[in-house]
Short mmCIF file of C-alpha atoms and ligand atoms in Angstrom, two decimals:
data_model
loop_
_atom_site.label_atom_id
_atom_site.label_comp_id
_atom_site.label_asym_id
_atom_site.label_seq_id
_atom_site.Cartn_x
_atom_site.Cartn_y
_atom_site.Cartn_z
CA MET D 1 -23.02 10.07 -17.77
CA THR D 2 -21.83 13.65 -17.16
CA VAL D 3 -22.45 13.22 -13.45
CA GLN D 4 -20.40 10.01 -13.50
CA VAL D 5 -17.48 11.73 -15.22
CA GLN D 6 -17.57 14.71 -12.84
CA GLN D 7 -17.65 12.33 -9.90
CA THR D 8 -14.62 10.44 -11.22
CA ASP D 9 -12.66 13.65 -11.87
CA TYR D 10 -13.52 14.84 -8.41
CA LEU D 11 -12.23 11.64 -6.79
CA GLN D 12 -9.10 11.66 -8.96
CA ASP D 13 -8.45 15.17 -7.74
CA VAL D 14 -8.88 14.29 -4.09
CA ALA D 15 -6.73 11.15 -4.47
CA ALA D 16 -3.99 13.26 -6.08
CA ARG D 17 -3.77 15.37 -2.90
CA PHE D 18 -2.61 12.27 -1.05
CA GLY D 19 -0.02 11.21 -3.56
CA ALA D 20 -1.85 9.35 -6.30
CA ALA D 21 0.30 11.33 -8.67
CA SER D 22 -0.46 9.23 -11.68
CA ARG D 23 -3.74 10.01 -13.24
CA PRO D 24 -5.95 8.21 -13.72
CA ALA D 25 -5.72 5.91 -10.73
CA ASP D 26 -8.27 3.15 -10.37
CA ILE D 27 -10.77 4.20 -7.68
CA GLN D 28 -13.42 1.80 -6.41
CA GLU D 29 -15.89 2.06 -3.57
CA TYR D 30 -14.73 -0.23 -0.79
CA GLY D 31 -15.98 -1.97 2.36
CA SER D 32 -19.36 -1.98 4.08
CA GLY D 33 -19.18 0.75 6.75
CA ASN D 34 -22.45 2.34 7.85
CA ILE D 35 -21.08 5.86 8.32
CA ASN D 36 -18.14 7.02 6.18
CA LYS D 37 -17.62 6.53 2.47
CA THR D 38 -14.49 4.56 1.60
CA PHE D 39 -12.65 4.08 -1.71
CA LEU D 40 -9.68 1.93 -2.66
CA VAL D 41 -7.25 3.92 -4.79
CA THR D 42 -4.88 1.88 -6.93
CA PRO D 43 -2.35 4.07 -8.74
CA ALA D 44 -1.43 3.02 -12.24
CA ASP D 45 1.39 0.46 -12.53
CA GLY D 46 4.56 1.33 -10.65
CA GLN D 47 3.22 4.71 -9.53
CA GLY D 48 2.93 3.98 -5.81
CA GLU D 49 1.11 1.83 -3.29
CA PRO D 50 -2.67 1.39 -3.13
CA PHE D 51 -4.35 3.32 -0.32
CA LEU D 52 -7.78 3.94 1.15
CA LEU D 53 -9.46 7.27 0.62
CA GLN D 54 -12.26 8.14 3.02
CA ARG D 55 -14.80 10.86 3.12
CA LEU D 56 -15.63 11.40 6.77
CA ASN D 57 -19.31 11.70 7.53
CA THR D 58 -19.33 15.14 9.12
CA ARG D 59 -23.02 14.91 9.94
CA VAL D 60 -21.99 12.19 12.41
CA PHE D 61 -18.48 13.44 13.26
CA GLN D 62 -19.20 17.13 13.51
CA GLN D 63 -15.67 17.94 14.64
CA PRO D 64 -13.57 15.80 12.32
CA ASP D 65 -10.32 17.43 13.49
CA ARG D 66 -10.93 15.74 16.82
CA VAL D 67 -11.11 12.37 15.10
CA MET D 68 -7.75 12.98 13.46
CA ARG D 69 -6.22 14.30 16.70
CA ASN D 70 -7.17 11.10 18.54
CA ILE D 71 -5.74 8.95 15.79
CA ARG D 72 -2.48 10.97 16.01
CA SER D 73 -2.33 10.42 19.79
CA VAL D 74 -2.87 6.70 19.36
CA MET D 75 -0.26 6.39 16.61
CA ARG D 76 2.30 8.32 18.70
CA HIS D 77 1.58 6.05 21.63
CA LEU D 78 1.93 2.87 19.59
CA GLU D 79 5.22 4.04 18.12
CA LYS D 80 6.66 4.67 21.60
CA ARG D 81 5.53 1.30 22.86
CA SER D 82 8.23 -1.13 21.87
CA VAL D 83 7.03 -4.30 23.61
CA PRO D 84 3.86 -5.99 22.34
CA PRO D 85 1.65 -7.79 24.87
CA ALA D 86 3.21 -11.23 25.47
CA PRO D 87 0.72 -13.42 23.55
CA ALA D 88 1.09 -11.11 20.55
CA ALA D 89 4.87 -11.43 20.38
CA GLY D 90 6.03 -12.79 17.05
CA ARG D 91 2.63 -12.37 15.43
CA ARG D 92 1.75 -10.03 12.62
CA TRP D 93 0.08 -6.85 13.93
CA GLU D 94 -0.80 -3.96 11.64
CA VAL D 95 -1.89 -0.38 12.20
CA PRO D 96 -3.86 1.71 9.67
CA HIS D 97 -1.38 4.61 9.32
CA VAL D 98 -2.68 7.97 8.15
CA LEU D 99 -1.17 9.33 4.92
CA LEU D 100 -0.38 13.01 4.53
CA THR D 101 -1.19 15.43 1.75
CA GLY D 102 1.56 17.13 -0.26
CA GLU D 103 1.33 20.00 2.27
CA GLY D 104 1.88 17.61 5.17
CA LEU D 105 -1.72 17.66 6.43
CA ASP D 106 -3.57 14.58 7.63
CA HIS D 107 -6.78 15.56 5.82
CA TRP D 108 -8.02 17.51 2.86
CA LEU D 109 -10.93 19.88 3.14
CA ALA D 110 -12.49 20.12 -0.32
CA SER D 111 -14.05 23.37 -1.55
CA ASP D 112 -17.52 21.83 -1.17
CA GLY D 113 -16.81 21.35 2.55
CA SER D 114 -16.28 17.59 2.42
CA TYR D 115 -13.55 16.22 4.68
CA TRP D 116 -11.17 13.62 3.25
CA ARG D 117 -8.34 11.54 4.60
CA ALA D 118 -6.21 8.67 3.38
CA LEU D 119 -5.01 5.51 5.11
CA ARG D 120 -2.36 2.99 4.26
CA PHE D 121 -3.93 -0.07 2.64
CA ILE D 122 -2.98 -3.18 4.58
CA GLY D 123 -2.37 -5.86 1.98
CA GLN D 124 -2.68 -9.65 2.39
CA SER D 125 -5.65 -9.09 4.68
CA GLN D 126 -9.39 -9.58 4.72
CA THR D 127 -12.44 -8.72 6.80
CA ILE D 128 -15.47 -10.89 7.55
CA ASP D 129 -19.11 -10.00 8.20
CA ALA D 130 -19.89 -12.96 10.47
CA VAL D 131 -17.80 -15.40 12.48
CA ARG D 132 -17.58 -18.95 11.12
CA ASP D 133 -16.27 -21.03 14.02
CA PRO D 134 -14.68 -20.86 17.50
CA ASP D 135 -11.13 -20.56 16.14
CA GLN D 136 -12.11 -17.41 14.29
CA ALA D 137 -13.99 -16.19 17.37
CA ARG D 138 -10.87 -16.67 19.51
CA GLU D 139 -8.97 -14.52 17.01
CA VAL D 140 -11.63 -11.81 17.30
CA GLY D 141 -11.19 -11.76 21.08
CA PHE D 142 -7.42 -11.74 20.67
CA ALA D 143 -7.64 -8.67 18.42
CA LEU D 144 -9.72 -6.65 20.87
CA GLY D 145 -7.60 -7.79 23.82
CA THR D 146 -4.41 -6.79 22.01
CA PHE D 147 -5.87 -3.44 21.06
CA HIS D 148 -6.96 -2.73 24.65
CA SER D 149 -3.67 -3.92 25.98
CA LEU D 150 -1.67 -1.69 23.62
CA LEU D 151 -3.70 1.34 24.70
CA SER D 152 -4.00 0.44 28.38
CA ASP D 153 -1.19 2.84 29.36
CA LEU D 154 -2.31 5.75 27.16
CA PRO D 155 -3.63 8.42 29.58
CA ILE D 156 -7.25 9.24 28.72
CA SER D 157 -6.38 12.93 29.03
CA GLU D 158 -4.67 12.53 25.65
CA LEU D 159 -7.93 11.53 23.97
CA THR D 160 -10.91 13.69 23.17
CA ASP D 161 -14.52 12.67 22.72
CA THR D 162 -15.19 12.53 18.98
CA LEU D 163 -18.87 11.73 19.38
CA PRO D 164 -20.50 13.06 22.55
CA GLY D 165 -23.18 10.69 23.83
CA PHE D 166 -21.77 7.68 21.93
CA HIS D 167 -22.72 4.52 23.90
CA ILE D 168 -24.45 6.52 26.63
CA ALA D 169 -27.51 4.27 26.50
CA PRO D 170 -29.90 6.42 28.59
CA GLU D 171 -29.38 9.27 26.10
CA TYR D 172 -30.34 7.01 23.18
CA LEU D 173 -33.47 5.99 25.06
CA ALA D 174 -34.40 9.63 25.73
CA ARG D 175 -33.90 10.45 22.05
CA TYR D 176 -36.03 7.47 21.05
CA ASP D 177 -38.81 8.55 23.41
CA ALA D 178 -38.86 12.00 21.87
CA VAL D 179 -38.92 10.64 18.30
CA ALA D 180 -41.49 7.92 19.09
CA ARG D 181 -43.93 10.50 20.45
CA SER D 182 -44.27 12.08 17.02
CA ALA D 183 -44.03 8.85 14.99
CA SER D 184 -46.74 7.57 12.64
CA ALA D 185 -50.09 6.76 14.19
CA ARG D 186 -50.24 3.67 11.96
CA PRO D 187 -47.15 1.63 12.72
CA SER D 188 -46.42 -1.56 10.78
CA ALA D 189 -46.47 -4.90 12.60
CA GLU D 190 -42.67 -4.87 12.74
CA GLU D 191 -42.53 -1.32 14.07
CA THR D 192 -45.02 -2.32 16.75
CA TRP D 193 -42.87 -5.32 17.66
CA CYS D 194 -39.86 -3.03 18.13
CA SER D 195 -41.66 -0.44 20.23
CA GLN D 196 -43.24 -3.10 22.44
CA PHE D 197 -39.93 -4.86 22.95
CA ILE D 198 -38.26 -1.56 23.87
CA ALA D 199 -41.09 -0.68 26.27
CA GLN D 200 -40.77 -4.04 28.03
CA HIS D 201 -37.01 -3.80 28.54
CA ARG D 202 -36.29 -0.18 29.38
CA ASP D 203 -34.83 -1.32 32.68
CA TRP D 204 -31.84 -2.84 30.83
CA VAL D 205 -30.66 0.59 29.74
CA PRO D 206 -28.96 2.30 32.73
CA VAL D 207 -26.75 -0.58 33.90
CA LEU D 208 -23.37 0.69 32.69
CA GLU D 209 -23.88 4.42 33.22
CA ASP D 210 -25.08 3.70 36.77
CA ALA D 211 -21.99 1.63 37.45
CA ARG D 212 -19.79 4.39 36.07
CA GLU D 213 -21.49 7.04 38.20
CA ARG D 214 -21.10 4.86 41.27
CA GLY D 215 -17.37 4.63 40.54
CA LEU D 216 -17.46 0.88 39.91
CA LEU D 217 -16.18 1.14 36.35
CA ARG D 218 -13.52 3.53 35.16
CA LEU D 219 -12.94 5.25 31.85
CA ARG D 220 -10.08 4.09 29.66
CA PRO D 221 -9.12 4.24 25.99
CA ILE D 222 -11.65 2.27 23.96
CA HIS D 223 -12.08 1.54 20.28
CA GLY D 224 -15.80 2.34 20.34
CA ASP D 225 -16.75 0.28 17.28
CA PRO D 226 -15.08 -3.16 17.53
CA LYS D 227 -17.66 -5.04 15.48
CA VAL D 228 -16.44 -8.04 13.61
CA ASN D 229 -15.86 -6.36 10.25
CA ASN D 230 -13.59 -3.79 11.87
CA ILE D 231 -11.10 -6.56 12.61
CA LEU D 232 -8.47 -7.48 10.02
CA PHE D 233 -7.43 -11.08 9.39
CA ASP D 234 -4.36 -12.30 7.58
CA ALA D 235 -5.51 -13.56 4.18
CA THR D 236 -3.41 -16.74 4.43
CA THR D 237 -3.17 -17.75 8.08
CA GLY D 238 -6.60 -16.47 9.15
CA GLN D 239 -5.02 -14.92 12.26
CA ALA D 240 -6.32 -11.55 13.43
CA ILE D 241 -3.76 -8.87 12.58
CA GLY D 242 -5.28 -5.56 13.57
CA MET D 243 -8.24 -3.31 14.25
CA ILE D 244 -9.39 -0.70 11.78
CA ASP D 245 -11.85 2.21 11.88
CA LEU D 246 -10.29 4.24 14.68
CA ASP D 247 -12.76 7.16 14.47
CA THR D 248 -14.55 6.39 17.71
CA ILE D 249 -11.50 5.89 19.94
CA LYS D 250 -12.23 7.84 23.10
CA PRO D 251 -12.30 7.56 26.88
CA GLY D 252 -15.05 5.05 27.60
CA LEU D 253 -15.87 1.79 29.34
CA ALA D 254 -14.16 -1.41 28.20
CA GLN D 255 -17.64 -2.95 28.56
CA TYR D 256 -18.92 -0.92 25.60
CA ASP D 257 -16.24 -2.54 23.46
CA ILE D 258 -16.57 -6.07 24.77
CA GLY D 259 -20.36 -5.87 24.59
CA ASP D 260 -20.18 -4.60 21.01
CA CYS D 261 -17.60 -7.18 19.98
CA LEU D 262 -19.60 -10.06 21.46
CA ARG D 263 -22.98 -8.96 20.14
CA SER D 264 -21.45 -8.69 16.70
CA SER D 265 -19.23 -11.77 16.59
CA CYS D 266 -21.65 -14.22 18.27
CA ASN D 267 -24.46 -13.60 15.79
CA PRO D 268 -23.65 -16.07 12.98
CA ASP D 269 -26.45 -14.70 10.77
CA GLY D 270 -24.82 -11.28 10.67
CA GLU D 271 -26.29 -7.79 11.07
CA GLU D 272 -28.00 -7.61 7.70
CA THR D 273 -30.02 -10.83 7.72
CA GLU D 274 -33.69 -10.54 6.74
CA ARG D 275 -34.57 -13.57 8.87
CA TRP D 276 -34.55 -11.71 12.13
CA GLN D 277 -36.72 -14.26 13.96
CA ASN D 278 -33.87 -16.79 13.57
CA VAL D 279 -31.18 -14.57 15.06
CA ARG D 280 -29.42 -16.23 18.00
CA PHE D 281 -26.54 -15.45 20.29
CA ASP D 282 -24.10 -18.35 19.96
CA PRO D 283 -22.60 -19.17 23.40
CA VAL D 284 -19.89 -21.41 21.96
CA LEU D 285 -18.55 -18.48 19.96
CA GLY D 286 -19.01 -16.27 23.04
CA ARG D 287 -16.77 -18.51 25.11
CA ALA D 288 -14.08 -18.47 22.42
CA VAL D 289 -14.17 -14.66 22.05
CA LEU D 290 -13.82 -14.18 25.81
CA GLU D 291 -11.02 -16.74 26.08
CA GLY D 292 -9.16 -15.02 23.25
CA TYR D 293 -9.73 -11.62 24.85
CA LEU D 294 -8.67 -12.63 28.34
CA ALA D 295 -5.55 -14.41 27.08
CA VAL D 296 -4.23 -10.91 26.36
CA ALA D 297 -6.23 -8.60 28.60
CA ARG D 298 -6.60 -10.41 31.90
CA GLY D 299 -3.84 -8.29 33.46
CA PHE D 300 -5.85 -5.07 33.50
CA PHE D 301 -9.29 -6.60 34.01
CA ASP D 302 -10.58 -6.20 37.56
CA ALA D 303 -13.45 -7.83 39.49
CA ALA D 304 -16.05 -5.21 38.51
CA ASP D 305 -15.00 -5.55 34.87
CA PHE D 306 -16.02 -9.20 35.03
CA ASP D 307 -19.21 -8.48 37.01
CA PHE D 308 -20.64 -6.22 34.31
CA LEU D 309 -19.73 -8.33 31.28
CA PRO D 310 -22.96 -10.33 30.80
CA ALA D 311 -25.23 -7.29 31.13
CA SER D 312 -23.04 -5.25 28.78
CA VAL D 313 -23.47 -7.74 25.91
CA ARG D 314 -27.25 -7.57 26.22
CA LEU D 315 -27.12 -3.80 26.62
CA ILE D 316 -25.06 -3.04 23.51
CA ALA D 317 -27.29 -5.24 21.31
CA PHE D 318 -30.36 -3.52 22.75
CA GLU D 319 -28.76 -0.07 22.40
CA LEU D 320 -27.89 -0.68 18.75
CA GLY D 321 -31.42 -1.92 18.09
CA LEU D 322 -32.70 1.27 19.69
CA ARG D 323 -30.33 3.39 17.57
CA PHE D 324 -31.35 1.67 14.32
CA PHE D 325 -35.05 1.92 15.17
CA THR D 326 -34.78 5.60 16.12
CA ASP D 327 -32.98 6.29 12.85
CA HIS D 328 -35.72 4.44 10.96
CA LEU D 329 -38.36 6.60 12.65
CA GLU D 330 -36.34 9.75 11.90
CA GLY D 331 -36.12 8.87 8.19
CA ASP D 332 -32.62 7.28 7.98
CA VAL D 333 -30.50 10.31 8.73
CA TYR D 334 -27.58 8.62 10.54
CA PHE D 335 -26.83 5.11 9.24
CA LYS D 336 -26.31 4.72 5.48
CA VAL D 337 -29.07 2.72 3.78
CA THR D 338 -29.61 1.42 0.28
CA ARG D 339 -33.39 1.10 0.73
CA ARG D 340 -36.13 2.39 3.00
CA GLY D 341 -36.80 -0.16 5.73
CA GLN D 342 -33.18 -1.28 6.06
CA ASN D 343 -32.71 0.37 9.45
CA LEU D 344 -35.95 -1.22 10.65
CA ALA D 345 -34.66 -4.63 9.50
CA ARG D 346 -31.37 -3.97 11.32
CA ALA D 347 -33.27 -2.95 14.47
CA LEU D 348 -35.25 -6.20 14.40
CA VAL D 349 -32.00 -8.17 14.18
CA GLN D 350 -30.37 -6.41 17.13
CA LEU D 351 -33.46 -6.47 19.33
CA SER D 352 -34.02 -10.17 18.74
CA LEU D 353 -30.34 -10.72 19.43
CA ALA D 354 -30.81 -8.87 22.75
CA ARG D 355 -33.75 -11.17 23.46
CA SER D 356 -31.60 -14.23 22.76
CA ILE D 357 -28.79 -12.88 24.98
CA ASP D 358 -31.35 -12.31 27.72
CA ASP D 359 -32.51 -15.95 27.40
CA ARG D 360 -28.91 -17.02 27.89
CA LEU D 361 -27.92 -14.54 30.56
CA GLU D 362 -27.53 -17.18 33.27
CA ASP D 363 -25.23 -19.23 30.99
CA LEU D 364 -23.21 -16.10 30.27
CA ARG D 365 -22.92 -15.39 33.99
CA ALA D 366 -21.75 -18.97 34.59
CA LEU D 367 -19.20 -18.62 31.79
CA VAL D 368 -17.82 -15.40 33.26
CA ARG D 369 -17.58 -17.05 36.71
CA GLU D 370 -15.62 -19.89 35.14
CA LEU D 371 -13.23 -17.65 33.19
CA ARG D 372 -12.52 -15.01 35.85
C1 GN1 R 1 -21.50 2.01 12.64
O1 GN1 R 1 -19.13 2.77 10.59
P1 GN1 R 1 -19.39 1.40 11.06
O2 GN1 R 1 -20.23 0.64 10.12
O3 GN1 R 1 -18.07 0.72 11.44
C2 GN1 R 1 -21.62 2.70 14.00
C3 GN1 R 1 -21.46 1.69 15.14
C4 GN1 R 1 -22.44 0.56 14.97
C5 GN1 R 1 -22.27 -0.07 13.60
C6 GN1 R 1 -23.29 -1.15 13.37
C7 GN1 R 1 -19.88 6.00 14.56
O4 GN1 R 1 -20.19 1.53 12.48
O5 GN1 R 1 -21.67 2.33 16.38
O6 GN1 R 1 -22.25 -0.41 15.99
O7 GN1 R 1 -22.42 0.92 12.57
N1 GN1 R 1 -20.62 3.77 14.11
C8 GN1 R 1 -20.96 5.00 14.55
O8 GN1 R 1 -22.99 -1.84 12.21
O9 GN1 R 1 -22.09 5.29 14.90
MG1 MG R 2 -17.17 2.94 12.13
#
């Protein structure tokens, strides 16, 4: 009870820094992110707009000022850019603006060292954890295409790397190898399945970093984390209206984003399903996502971008499986869990998704040939 009250006072205090002047505001935990902690703050009647309060996970983002600097660069860029990409004209498009403290800062560093920020709450919107049908999938592609298109003329020199090594698949594999060497001598059947699957498909890992080193793919501004529940939909029309969670914006390969978006939106069972053996990549949804994406982004997509699309979808599913499994072996230090075994369950889902993508790789290649 006392802990609860202290916790509430603490949050009220932090919320007040960002303008929740009325106390007490209603503060509820919000969303399903795996990294940061998010709260919805609703000031008492007539005392201001609701907003999101987030505690940045500084174990993951060890230089949180860099995260905020990137978001500032992106916001400045979007404000300067008056013309939306043609297919987006006339549609609702929202940006998660950062709110300032009374002192004009974009974050609040609490005395216990925790790092807080606040974001405008975008009303009349919703997120989804799995895609329902091709129309929704087309909207997912449209959102990522619009986002890429809006940032396509932001020089990467204006962005910093908030998370060194993020999406560099060979580094995740090296980390896994190191952790696996000291893992339990008595693995469970599911752990054994994961390690065998990883051992059999190590050759999938270098495809994008090799292409980058050979100069085939270039760095550009990416979102970094465009999974389906980081896309906002209008609550009434169901149209995609924006991308949230801008912490991982950085110079990267568009293939990381498209791979992540496809692996996430073409898995109708979602990331948290317990029935991992049933997980399938849905090619009908895949076609719709790519059509929606290319309707906006075709202009800056070159031949090599198309060439590496199929392999990048398989890679990002495999990479995420590897990341979840490594975290499971390390004792759940990176991704938030509510129970022991959750990161293993998530790894099984992503690795069997990678297997399903691999089964369909020829179809994916044919689809890309058709759409290019
Ligand atoms: C994490 O924070 P959230 O839930 O949007 C992770 C992504 C993973 C995703 C899987 C910084 O994203 O890379 O794809 O979980 N973000 C970071 O659900 O590691
Ligand atoms: Mg995130």
